[in-house]
Coordinates of C-alpha atoms in Angstrom, one line a residue:
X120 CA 0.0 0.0 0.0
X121 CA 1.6 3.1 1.2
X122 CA 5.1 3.5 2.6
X123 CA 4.9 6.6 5.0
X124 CA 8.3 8.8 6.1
X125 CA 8.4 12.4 8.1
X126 CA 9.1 14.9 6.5
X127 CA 13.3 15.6 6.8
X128 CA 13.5 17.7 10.1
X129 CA 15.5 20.8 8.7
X130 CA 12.3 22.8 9.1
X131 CA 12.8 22.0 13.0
X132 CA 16.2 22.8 13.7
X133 CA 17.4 25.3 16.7
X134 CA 17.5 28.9 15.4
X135 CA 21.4 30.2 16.1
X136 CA 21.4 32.7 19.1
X137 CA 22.6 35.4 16.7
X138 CA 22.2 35.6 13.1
X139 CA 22.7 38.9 11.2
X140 CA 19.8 40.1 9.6
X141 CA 21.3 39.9 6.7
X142 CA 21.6 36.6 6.5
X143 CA 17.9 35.2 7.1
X144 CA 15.9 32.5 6.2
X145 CA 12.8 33.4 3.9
X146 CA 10.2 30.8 2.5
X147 CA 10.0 30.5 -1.1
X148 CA 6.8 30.2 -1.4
X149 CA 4.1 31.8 0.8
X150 CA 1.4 29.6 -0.8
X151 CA 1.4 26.3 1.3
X152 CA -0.4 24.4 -2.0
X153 CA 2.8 25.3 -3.4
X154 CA 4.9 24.8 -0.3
X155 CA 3.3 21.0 0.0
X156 CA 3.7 20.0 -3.6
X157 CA 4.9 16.6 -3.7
X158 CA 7.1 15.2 -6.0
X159 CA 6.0 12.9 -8.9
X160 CA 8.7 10.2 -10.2
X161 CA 10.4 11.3 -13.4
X162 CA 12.2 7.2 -14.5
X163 CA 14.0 7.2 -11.5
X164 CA 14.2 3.2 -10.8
X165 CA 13.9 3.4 -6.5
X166 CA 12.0 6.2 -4.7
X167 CA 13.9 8.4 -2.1
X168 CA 13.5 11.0 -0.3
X169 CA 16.5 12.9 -0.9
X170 CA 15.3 15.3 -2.6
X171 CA 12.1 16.0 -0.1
X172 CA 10.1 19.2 -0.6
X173 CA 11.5 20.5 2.5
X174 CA 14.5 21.2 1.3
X175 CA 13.6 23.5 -2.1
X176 CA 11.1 25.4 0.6
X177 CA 14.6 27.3 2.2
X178 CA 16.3 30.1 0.0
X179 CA 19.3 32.2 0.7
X180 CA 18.5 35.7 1.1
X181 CA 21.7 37.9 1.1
X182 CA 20.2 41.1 -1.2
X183 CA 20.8 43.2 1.6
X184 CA 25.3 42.1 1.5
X185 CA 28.0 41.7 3.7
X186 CA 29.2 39.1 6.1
X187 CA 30.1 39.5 9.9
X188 CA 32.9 37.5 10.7
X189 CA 33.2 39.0 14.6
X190 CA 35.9 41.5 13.6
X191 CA 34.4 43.7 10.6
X192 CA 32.0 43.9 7.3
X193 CA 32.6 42.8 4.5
X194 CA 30.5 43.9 1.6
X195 CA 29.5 41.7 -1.3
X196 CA 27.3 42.1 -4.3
X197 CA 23.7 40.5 -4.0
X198 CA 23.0 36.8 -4.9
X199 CA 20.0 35.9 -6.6
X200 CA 17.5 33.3 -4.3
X201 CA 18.6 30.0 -4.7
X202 CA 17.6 26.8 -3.0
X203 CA 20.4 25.9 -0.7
X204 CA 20.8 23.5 2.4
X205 CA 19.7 24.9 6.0
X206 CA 23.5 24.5 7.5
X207 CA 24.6 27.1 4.8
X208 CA 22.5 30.1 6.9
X209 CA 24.8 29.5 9.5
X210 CA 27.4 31.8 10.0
X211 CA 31.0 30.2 10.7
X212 CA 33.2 33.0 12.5
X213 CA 32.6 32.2 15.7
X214 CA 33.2 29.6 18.2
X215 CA 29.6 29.2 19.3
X216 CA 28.3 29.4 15.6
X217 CA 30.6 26.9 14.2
X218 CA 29.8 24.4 17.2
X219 CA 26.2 24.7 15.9
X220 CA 26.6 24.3 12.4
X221 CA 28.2 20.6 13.1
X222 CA 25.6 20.0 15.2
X223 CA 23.0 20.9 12.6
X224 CA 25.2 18.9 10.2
X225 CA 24.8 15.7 12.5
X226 CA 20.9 16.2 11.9
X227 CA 21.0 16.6 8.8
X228 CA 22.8 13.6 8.1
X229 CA 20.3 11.6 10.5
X230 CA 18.7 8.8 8.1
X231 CA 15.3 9.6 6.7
X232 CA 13.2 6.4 5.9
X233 CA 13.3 5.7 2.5
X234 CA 10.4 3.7 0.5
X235 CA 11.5 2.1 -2.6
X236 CA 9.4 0.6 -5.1
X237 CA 10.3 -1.8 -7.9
X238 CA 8.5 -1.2 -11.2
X239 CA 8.0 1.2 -13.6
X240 CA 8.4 4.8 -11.5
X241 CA 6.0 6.5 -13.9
X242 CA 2.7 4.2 -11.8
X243 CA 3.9 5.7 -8.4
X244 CA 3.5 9.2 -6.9
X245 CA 4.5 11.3 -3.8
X246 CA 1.7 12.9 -2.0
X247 CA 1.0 14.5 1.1
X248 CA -0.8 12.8 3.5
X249 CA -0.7 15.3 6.1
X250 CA 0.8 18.7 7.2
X251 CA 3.9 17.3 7.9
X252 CA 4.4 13.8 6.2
X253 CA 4.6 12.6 2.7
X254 CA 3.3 8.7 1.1
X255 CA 3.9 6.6 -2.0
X256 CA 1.0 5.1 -3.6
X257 CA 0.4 3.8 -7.2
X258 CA -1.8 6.3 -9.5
X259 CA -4.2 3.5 -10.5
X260 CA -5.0 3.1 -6.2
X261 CA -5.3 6.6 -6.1
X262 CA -7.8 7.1 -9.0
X263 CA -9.8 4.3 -8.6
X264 CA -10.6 5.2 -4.8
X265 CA -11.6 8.9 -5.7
X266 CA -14.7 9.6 -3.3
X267 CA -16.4 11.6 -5.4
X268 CA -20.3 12.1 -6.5
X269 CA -18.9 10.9 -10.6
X270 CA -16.8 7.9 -8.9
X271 CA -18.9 6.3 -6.0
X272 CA -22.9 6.3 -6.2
X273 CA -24.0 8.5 -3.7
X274 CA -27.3 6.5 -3.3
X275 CA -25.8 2.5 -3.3
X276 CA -22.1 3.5 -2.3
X277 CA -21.0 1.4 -5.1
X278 CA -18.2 2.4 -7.5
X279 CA -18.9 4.0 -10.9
X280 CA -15.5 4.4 -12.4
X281 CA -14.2 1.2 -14.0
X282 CA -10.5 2.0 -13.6
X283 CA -9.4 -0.9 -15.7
X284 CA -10.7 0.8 -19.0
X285 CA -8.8 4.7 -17.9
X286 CA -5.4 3.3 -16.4
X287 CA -3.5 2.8 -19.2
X288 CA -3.4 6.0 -20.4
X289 CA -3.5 7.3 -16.3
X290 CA -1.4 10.6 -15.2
X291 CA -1.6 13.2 -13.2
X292 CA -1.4 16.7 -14.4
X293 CA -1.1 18.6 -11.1
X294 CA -1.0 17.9 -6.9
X295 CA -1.8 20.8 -4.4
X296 CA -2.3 20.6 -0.6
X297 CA -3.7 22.6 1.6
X298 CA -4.7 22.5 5.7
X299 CA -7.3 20.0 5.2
X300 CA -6.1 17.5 2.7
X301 CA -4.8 17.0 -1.4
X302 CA -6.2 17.7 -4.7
X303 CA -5.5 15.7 -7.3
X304 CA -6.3 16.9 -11.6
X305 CA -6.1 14.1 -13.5
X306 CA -4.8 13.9 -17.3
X307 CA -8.9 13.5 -18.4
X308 CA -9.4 16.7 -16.6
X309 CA -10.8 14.8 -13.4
X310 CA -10.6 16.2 -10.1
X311 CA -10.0 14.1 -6.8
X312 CA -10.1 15.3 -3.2
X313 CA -8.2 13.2 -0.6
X314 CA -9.3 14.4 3.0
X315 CA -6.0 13.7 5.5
X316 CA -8.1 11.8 8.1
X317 CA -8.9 9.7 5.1
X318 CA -5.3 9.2 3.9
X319 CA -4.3 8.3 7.5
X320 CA -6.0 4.9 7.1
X321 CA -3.2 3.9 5.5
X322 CA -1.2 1.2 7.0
X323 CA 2.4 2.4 7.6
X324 CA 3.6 -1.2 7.8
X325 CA 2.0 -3.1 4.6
X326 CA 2.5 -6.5 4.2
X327 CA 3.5 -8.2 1.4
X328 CA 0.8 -9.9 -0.7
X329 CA 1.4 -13.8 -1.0
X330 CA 1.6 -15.4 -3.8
X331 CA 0.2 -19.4 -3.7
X332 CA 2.8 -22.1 -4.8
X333 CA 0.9 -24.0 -7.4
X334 CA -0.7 -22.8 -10.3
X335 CA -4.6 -23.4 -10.4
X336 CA -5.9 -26.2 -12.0
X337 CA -9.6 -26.8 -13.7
X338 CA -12.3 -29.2 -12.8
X339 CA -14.1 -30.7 -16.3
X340 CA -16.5 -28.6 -17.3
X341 CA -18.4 -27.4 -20.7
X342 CA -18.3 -24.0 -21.7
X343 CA -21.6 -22.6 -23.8
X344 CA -20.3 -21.3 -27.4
X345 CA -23.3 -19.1 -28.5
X346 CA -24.6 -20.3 -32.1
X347 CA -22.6 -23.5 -31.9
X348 CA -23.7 -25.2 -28.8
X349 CA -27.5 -25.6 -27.9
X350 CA -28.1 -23.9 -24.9
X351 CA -28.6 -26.1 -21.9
X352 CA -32.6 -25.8 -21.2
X353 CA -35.0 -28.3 -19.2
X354 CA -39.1 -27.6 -18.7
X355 CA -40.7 -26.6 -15.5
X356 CA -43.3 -29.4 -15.9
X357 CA -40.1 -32.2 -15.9
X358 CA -38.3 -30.6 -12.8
X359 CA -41.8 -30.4 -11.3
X360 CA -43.0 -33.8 -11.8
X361 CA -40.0 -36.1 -10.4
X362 CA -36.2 -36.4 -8.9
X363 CA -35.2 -37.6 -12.0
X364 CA -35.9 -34.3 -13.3
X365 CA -34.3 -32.2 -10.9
X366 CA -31.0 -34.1 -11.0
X367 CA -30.8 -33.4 -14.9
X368 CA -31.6 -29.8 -14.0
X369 CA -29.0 -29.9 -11.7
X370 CA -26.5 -31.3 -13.8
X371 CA -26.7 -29.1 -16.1
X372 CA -26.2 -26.7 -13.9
X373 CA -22.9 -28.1 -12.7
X374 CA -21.7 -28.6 -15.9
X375 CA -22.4 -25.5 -18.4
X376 CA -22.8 -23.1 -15.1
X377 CA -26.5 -22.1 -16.0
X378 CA -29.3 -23.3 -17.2
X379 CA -33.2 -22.5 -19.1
X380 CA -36.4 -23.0 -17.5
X381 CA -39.3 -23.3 -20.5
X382 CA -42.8 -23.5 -19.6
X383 CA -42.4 -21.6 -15.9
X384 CA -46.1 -20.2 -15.2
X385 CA -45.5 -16.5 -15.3
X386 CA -46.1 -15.7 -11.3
X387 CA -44.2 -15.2 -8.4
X388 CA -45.4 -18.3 -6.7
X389 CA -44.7 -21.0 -9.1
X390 CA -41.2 -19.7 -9.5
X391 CA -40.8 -20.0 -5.9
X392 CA -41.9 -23.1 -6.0
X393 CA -39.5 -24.1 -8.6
X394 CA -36.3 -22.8 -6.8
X395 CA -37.7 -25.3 -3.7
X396 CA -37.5 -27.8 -5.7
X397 CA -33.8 -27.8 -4.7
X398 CA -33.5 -26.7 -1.4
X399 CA -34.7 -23.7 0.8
X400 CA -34.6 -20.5 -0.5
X401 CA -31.8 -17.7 1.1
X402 CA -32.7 -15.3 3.5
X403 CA -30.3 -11.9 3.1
X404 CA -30.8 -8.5 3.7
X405 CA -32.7 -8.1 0.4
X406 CA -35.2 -10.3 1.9
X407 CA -36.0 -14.1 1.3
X408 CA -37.5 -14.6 -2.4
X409 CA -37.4 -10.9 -4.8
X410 CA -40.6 -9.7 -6.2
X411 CA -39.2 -6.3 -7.1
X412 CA -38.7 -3.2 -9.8
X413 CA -36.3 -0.8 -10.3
X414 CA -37.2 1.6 -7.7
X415 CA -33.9 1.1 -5.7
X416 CA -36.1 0.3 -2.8
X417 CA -32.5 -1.4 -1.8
X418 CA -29.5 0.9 -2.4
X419 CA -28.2 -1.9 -5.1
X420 CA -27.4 -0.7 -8.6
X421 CA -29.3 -3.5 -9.4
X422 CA -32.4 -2.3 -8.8
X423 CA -31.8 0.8 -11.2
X424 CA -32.3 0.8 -14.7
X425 CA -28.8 1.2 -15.4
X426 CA -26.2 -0.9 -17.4
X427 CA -24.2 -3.5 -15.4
X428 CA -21.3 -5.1 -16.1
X429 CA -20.1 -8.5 -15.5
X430 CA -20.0 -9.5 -11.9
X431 CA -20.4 -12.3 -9.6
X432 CA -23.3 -11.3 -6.4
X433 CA -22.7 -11.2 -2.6
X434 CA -18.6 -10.8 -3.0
X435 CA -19.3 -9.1 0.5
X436 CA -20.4 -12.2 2.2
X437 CA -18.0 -14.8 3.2
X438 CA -20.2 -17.2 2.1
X439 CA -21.6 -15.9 -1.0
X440 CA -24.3 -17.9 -2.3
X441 CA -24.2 -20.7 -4.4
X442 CA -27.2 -20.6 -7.4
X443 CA -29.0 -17.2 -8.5
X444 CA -32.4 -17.5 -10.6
X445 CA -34.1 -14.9 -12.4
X446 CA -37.6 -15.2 -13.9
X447 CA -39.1 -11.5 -15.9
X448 CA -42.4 -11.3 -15.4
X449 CA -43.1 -8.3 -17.4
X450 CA -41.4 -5.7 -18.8
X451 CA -43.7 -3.1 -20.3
X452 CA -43.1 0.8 -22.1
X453 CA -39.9 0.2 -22.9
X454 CA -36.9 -1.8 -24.2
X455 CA -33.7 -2.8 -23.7
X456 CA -32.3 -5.3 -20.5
X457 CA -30.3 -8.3 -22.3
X458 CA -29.1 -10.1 -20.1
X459 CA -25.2 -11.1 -19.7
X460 CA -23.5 -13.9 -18.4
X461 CA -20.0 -15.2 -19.0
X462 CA -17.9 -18.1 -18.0
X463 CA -15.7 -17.1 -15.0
X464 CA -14.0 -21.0 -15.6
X465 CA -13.2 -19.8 -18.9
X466 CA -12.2 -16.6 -18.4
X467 CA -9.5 -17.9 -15.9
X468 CA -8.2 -20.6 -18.0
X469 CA -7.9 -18.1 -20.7
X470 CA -5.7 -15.7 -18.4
X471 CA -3.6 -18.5 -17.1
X472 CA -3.1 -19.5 -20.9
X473 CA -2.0 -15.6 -21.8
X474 CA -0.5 -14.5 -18.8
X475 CA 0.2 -17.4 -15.6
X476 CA 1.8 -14.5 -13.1
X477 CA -1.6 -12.6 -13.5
X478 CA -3.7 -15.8 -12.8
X479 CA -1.8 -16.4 -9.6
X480 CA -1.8 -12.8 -8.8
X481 CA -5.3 -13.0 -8.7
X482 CA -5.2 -16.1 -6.6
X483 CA -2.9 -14.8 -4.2
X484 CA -3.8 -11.0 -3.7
X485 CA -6.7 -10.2 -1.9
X486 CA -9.1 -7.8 -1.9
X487 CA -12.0 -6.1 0.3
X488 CA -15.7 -6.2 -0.6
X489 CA -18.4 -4.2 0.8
X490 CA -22.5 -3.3 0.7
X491 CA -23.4 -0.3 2.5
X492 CA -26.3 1.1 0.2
X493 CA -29.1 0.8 3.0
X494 CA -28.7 2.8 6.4
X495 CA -29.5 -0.4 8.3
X496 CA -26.9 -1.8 6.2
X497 CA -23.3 -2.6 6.3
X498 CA -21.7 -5.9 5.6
X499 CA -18.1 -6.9 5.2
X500 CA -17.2 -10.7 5.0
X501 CA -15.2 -11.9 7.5
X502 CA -12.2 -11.4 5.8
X503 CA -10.1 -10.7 2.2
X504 CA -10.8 -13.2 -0.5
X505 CA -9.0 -13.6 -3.7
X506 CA -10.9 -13.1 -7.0
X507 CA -9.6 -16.9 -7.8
X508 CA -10.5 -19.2 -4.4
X509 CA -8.8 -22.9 -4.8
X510 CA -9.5 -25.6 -3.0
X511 CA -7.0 -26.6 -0.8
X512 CA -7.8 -30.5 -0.5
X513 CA -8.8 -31.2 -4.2
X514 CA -5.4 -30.3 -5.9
X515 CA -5.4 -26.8 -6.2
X516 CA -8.7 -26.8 -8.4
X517 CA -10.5 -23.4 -8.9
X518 CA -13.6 -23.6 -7.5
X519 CA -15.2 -20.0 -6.7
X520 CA -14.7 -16.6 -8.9
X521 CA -15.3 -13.9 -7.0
X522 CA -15.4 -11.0 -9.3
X523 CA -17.9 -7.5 -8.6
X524 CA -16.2 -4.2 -9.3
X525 CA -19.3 -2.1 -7.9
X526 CA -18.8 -4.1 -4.6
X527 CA -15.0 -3.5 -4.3
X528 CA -14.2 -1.9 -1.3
X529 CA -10.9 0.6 -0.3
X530 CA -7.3 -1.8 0.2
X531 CA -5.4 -0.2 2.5
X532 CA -2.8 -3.0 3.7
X533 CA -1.0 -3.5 0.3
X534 CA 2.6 -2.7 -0.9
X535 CA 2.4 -0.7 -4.3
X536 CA 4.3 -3.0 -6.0
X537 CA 1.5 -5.2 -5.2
X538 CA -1.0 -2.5 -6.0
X539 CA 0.7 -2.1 -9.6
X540 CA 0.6 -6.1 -9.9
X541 CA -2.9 -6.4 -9.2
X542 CA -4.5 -3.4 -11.1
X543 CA -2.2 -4.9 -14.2
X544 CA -3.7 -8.6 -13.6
X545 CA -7.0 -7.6 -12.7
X546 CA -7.3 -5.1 -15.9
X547 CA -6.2 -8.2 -18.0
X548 CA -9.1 -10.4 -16.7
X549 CA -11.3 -7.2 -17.3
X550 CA -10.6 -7.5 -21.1
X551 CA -10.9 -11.0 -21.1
X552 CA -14.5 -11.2 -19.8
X553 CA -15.4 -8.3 -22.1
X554 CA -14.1 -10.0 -25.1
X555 CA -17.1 -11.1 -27.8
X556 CA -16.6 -14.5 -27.8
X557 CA -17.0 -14.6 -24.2
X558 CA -20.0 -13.0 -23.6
X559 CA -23.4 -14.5 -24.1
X560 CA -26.4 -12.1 -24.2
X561 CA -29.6 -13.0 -23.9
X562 CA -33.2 -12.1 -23.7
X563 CA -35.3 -12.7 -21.2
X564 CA -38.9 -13.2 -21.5
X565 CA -41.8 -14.3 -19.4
X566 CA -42.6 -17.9 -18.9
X567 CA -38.6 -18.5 -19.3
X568 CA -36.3 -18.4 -15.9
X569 CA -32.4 -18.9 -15.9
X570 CA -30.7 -19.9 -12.8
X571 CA -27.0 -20.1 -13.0
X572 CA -23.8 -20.9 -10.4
X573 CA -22.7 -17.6 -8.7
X574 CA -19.6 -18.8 -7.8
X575 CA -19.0 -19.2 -11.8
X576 CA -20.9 -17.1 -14.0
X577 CA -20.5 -14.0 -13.8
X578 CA -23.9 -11.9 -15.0
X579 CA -24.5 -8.5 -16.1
X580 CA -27.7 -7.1 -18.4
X581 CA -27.8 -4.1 -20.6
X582 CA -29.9 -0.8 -19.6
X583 CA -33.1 -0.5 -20.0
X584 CA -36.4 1.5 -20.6
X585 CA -39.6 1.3 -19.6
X586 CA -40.5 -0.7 -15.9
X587 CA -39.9 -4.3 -15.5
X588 CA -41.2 -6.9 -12.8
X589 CA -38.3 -9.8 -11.8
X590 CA -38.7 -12.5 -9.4
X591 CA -35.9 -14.9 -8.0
X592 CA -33.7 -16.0 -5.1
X593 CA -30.5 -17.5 -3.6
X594 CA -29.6 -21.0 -3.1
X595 CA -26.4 -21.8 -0.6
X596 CA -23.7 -23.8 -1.9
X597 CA -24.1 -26.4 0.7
X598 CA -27.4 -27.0 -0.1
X599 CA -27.2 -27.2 -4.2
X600 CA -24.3 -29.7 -3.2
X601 CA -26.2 -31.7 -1.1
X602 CA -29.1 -32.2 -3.3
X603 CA -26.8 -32.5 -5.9
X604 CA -24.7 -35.4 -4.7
X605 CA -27.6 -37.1 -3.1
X606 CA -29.9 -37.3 -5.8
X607 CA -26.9 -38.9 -8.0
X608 CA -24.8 -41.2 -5.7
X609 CA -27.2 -42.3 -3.3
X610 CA -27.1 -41.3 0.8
X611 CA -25.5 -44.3 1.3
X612 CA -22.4 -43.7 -0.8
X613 CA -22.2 -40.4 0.6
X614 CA -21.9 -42.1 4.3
X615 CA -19.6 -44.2 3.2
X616 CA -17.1 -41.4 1.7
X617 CA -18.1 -38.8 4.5
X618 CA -14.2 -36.8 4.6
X619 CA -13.1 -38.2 1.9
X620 CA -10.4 -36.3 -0.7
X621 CA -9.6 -38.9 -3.0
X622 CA -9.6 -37.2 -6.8
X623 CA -11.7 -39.3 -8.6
X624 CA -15.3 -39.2 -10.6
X625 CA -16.8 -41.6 -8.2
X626 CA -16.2 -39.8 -5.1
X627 CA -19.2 -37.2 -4.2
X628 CA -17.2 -34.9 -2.7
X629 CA -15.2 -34.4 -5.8
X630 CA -17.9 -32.4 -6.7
X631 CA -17.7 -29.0 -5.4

């Protein structure tokens, strides 16, 4: 994250007993935004603070001439201002005065901490993070956590600016501080405000993000090629009517990550009824089953009519749930709201294909999620999850994408080499899943509901006009599986291999 260091103490050195007037201290600036300016890395390969602010703030004023060396005057012709070192306002003809210049120079040559960064200097920058201490942070953490009305949704507190489609063309065009905190203007003519109680959440110490030791590997699973695959559908009246039914339904579900309902009755209580058919349906803060319109009657950007982009739900549980299902009831003066979902399997096998370091940055390095819309409201899982979760037993096989940009919450305990890593890894995953051949739109209609795996697919839908009427629920992971296994090995098999980690087809618990 941040690596914090005091600002060099010059500014705080004893002030000689007596100093002839003409040979004072004046500030070079009596603006303080201009006093406070930071520095911002210009290619050199480790940061340092040698050449701190501080330092240029101190000119030599000597206009008015001559030098007292305890005996006489000597004239001499006026020196323009130039930035010198504190020691050299120090006159050295007497005893006393020469005592407290190596004094001063003792100080002066006390070590300042010094944050380096490896990388690229152009992604890092020197800011003030209060009165009288400076930070290093990369530009992409900085402009992605602006707090502003244009950047964070003032209704849902969800994030607006997708920073992976600005950063690669990301710079700063000018830093000013003043009592209260920093001003950045960005290169696009965007303007952030960084209170200093807010910057002081930083963690002076950050940690190191670790990285995992094996790469991840894939369970077997079909991926849905729009226009060359037949989409993976089953009819209400067959999941209805028997076990048999609900099993295919569910295997399909396992296998392609979502599936079609035809023939659902278009009301709120035979969709119900058809989510039961697998287990219980979730309670969360957004109630048990949805009967709802976007009226942002929960501070989601969900319930607006806006566009939304590919994400996975409930990133700020630590249990998100396991199967979402939509059903549209209506949808009436208007047009518009395709819906999107795309393989988060293949998305990640595609990025460990392209780029392996950014698929085990994303395994390793993790991040903070958050829903605070609703004033009752404020949930954070119970710790940092990786967007790539692998299970531990069953030989490092990815089993949970956990992917919602809206949802993302502010890192503080990160290095910024780590910062630089993940924003580069995370933006390449961002192309990925916005890449034609991986999206599948469709569009929904009444009497047709789609439930898919939310620790998989990730789901988006395009904006929309007019006012629709959606019903659907959660499923736990727990749950799916248990229905799941049971309803295709048997509960007997399943006591049998209770604990059991063995890799192989015919183990229930190497479904996950």
């Amino acid at each position: 994250m941040m690596n914090r260091a005091p600002l060099p103490r010059a500014l705080r050195l004893p002030r000689p007993a007596v100093i002839p007037r003409q040979h004072c201290l004046s500030f070079a600036s009596r603006n303080i935004s201009t006093a406070l300016r930071p520095i911002i890395l210009d290619g050199r390969p480790r940061l340092s603070w040698d050449q701190a602010p501080p330092h240029q703030l101190l000119r030599w004023n000597s206009s008015t001439a001559g030098i007292q060396d305890g005996s006489s005057q000597q004239t001499q012709a006026p020196q323009k201002t130039t930035p010198m070192d504190i020691s050299q306002a120090i006159p050295q003809t007497t005893s006393q005065n020469r005592r407290r210049k190596t004094y001063q120079r003792q100080r002066m040559r006390t070590p300042t901490p010094t944050p380096a960064a490896e990388g690229d200097p152009k992604n890092f920058v020197v800011l003030p993070v209060s009165i009288n201490s400076y930070a290093v942070t990369g530009k992409s953490w900085l402009r992605d956590n602006c707090r502003c009305p244009e950047c964070i949704h003032q209704d849902t507190v969800q994030r607006l600016v997708d920073i992976f489609s600005i950063r690669e063309n990301l710079d700063i065009s000018d830093i000013s501080a003043d009592a209260y905190g920093t001003t950045v203007t960005w290169s696009d003519g965007h303007v952030s405000k960084y209170s200093y109680n807010w910057l002081r959440l930083y963690n002076k110490m950050p940690l190191e993000q670790p990285r995992p030791p094996h790469p991840m590997r894939f369970r077997d699973f079909d991926s849905y090629m729009p226009g060359e695959t037949k989409s993976p559908t089953v009819s209400y009246s067959e999941v209805m009517s028997s076990d048999h039914g609900v099993l295919n339904w569910l295997e399909h579900i396992y296998t392609w990550g979502f599936c079609f309902v035809r023939g659902t009755p278009v009301n709120p209580e035979a969709t119900e009824a058809l989510l039961k058919r697998i287990a219980y349906i979730r309670h969360t803060h957004y109630g048990g089953f949805w009967d709802f319109t976007a009226d942002l009657t929960f501070k989601d950007t969900a319930y607006t009519n806006e566009f939304l982009g590919a994400h996975t739900d409930n990133t700020y549980f630590t249990d998100p749930a396991r199967l979402q299902l939509f059903h549209l009831l209506s949808h009436t003066d208007g047009e518009g709201g395709a819906n999107l979902l795309v393989d988060g399997f293949k998305a990640a096998s595609t990025l460990r294909k392209e780029n392996w370091k950014h698929a085990q940055t994303l395994q390793g390095v993790t991040q903070p999620y958050h829903s605070s819309g609703n004033e009752n409201v404020c949930i954070q899982p119970a710790e940092h999850f990786p967007v790539f979760k692998v299970h531990p037993q069953n030989k490092d096989f990815l089993y949970q994408v956990r992917w919602n940009n809206y949802d993302r919450s502010v890192k503080w305990d990160w290095t910024v080499e780590d910062q630089e890593a993940w924003y580069d890894a995370a933006s390449h995953f961002n192309e990925i899943i916005q890449r034609p051949n991986m999206e599948i739109w469709t569009q929904l209609e009444p009497g047709t509901a789609l439930i898919f795996d939310n620790w998989r697919m990730l789901h988006g839908r395009s904006a929309f006009t007019g006012k629709r009427r959606m019903c659907g629920g959660y499923i736990n992971s727990d749950d799916f599986l248990s229905r799941y296994r049971l309803l295709r090995f048997g509960r007997k098999s399943l006591l049998h291999q209770l604990g059991s980690t063995k890799l192989s087809r015919a183990n229930p618990y190497y479904y996950m």
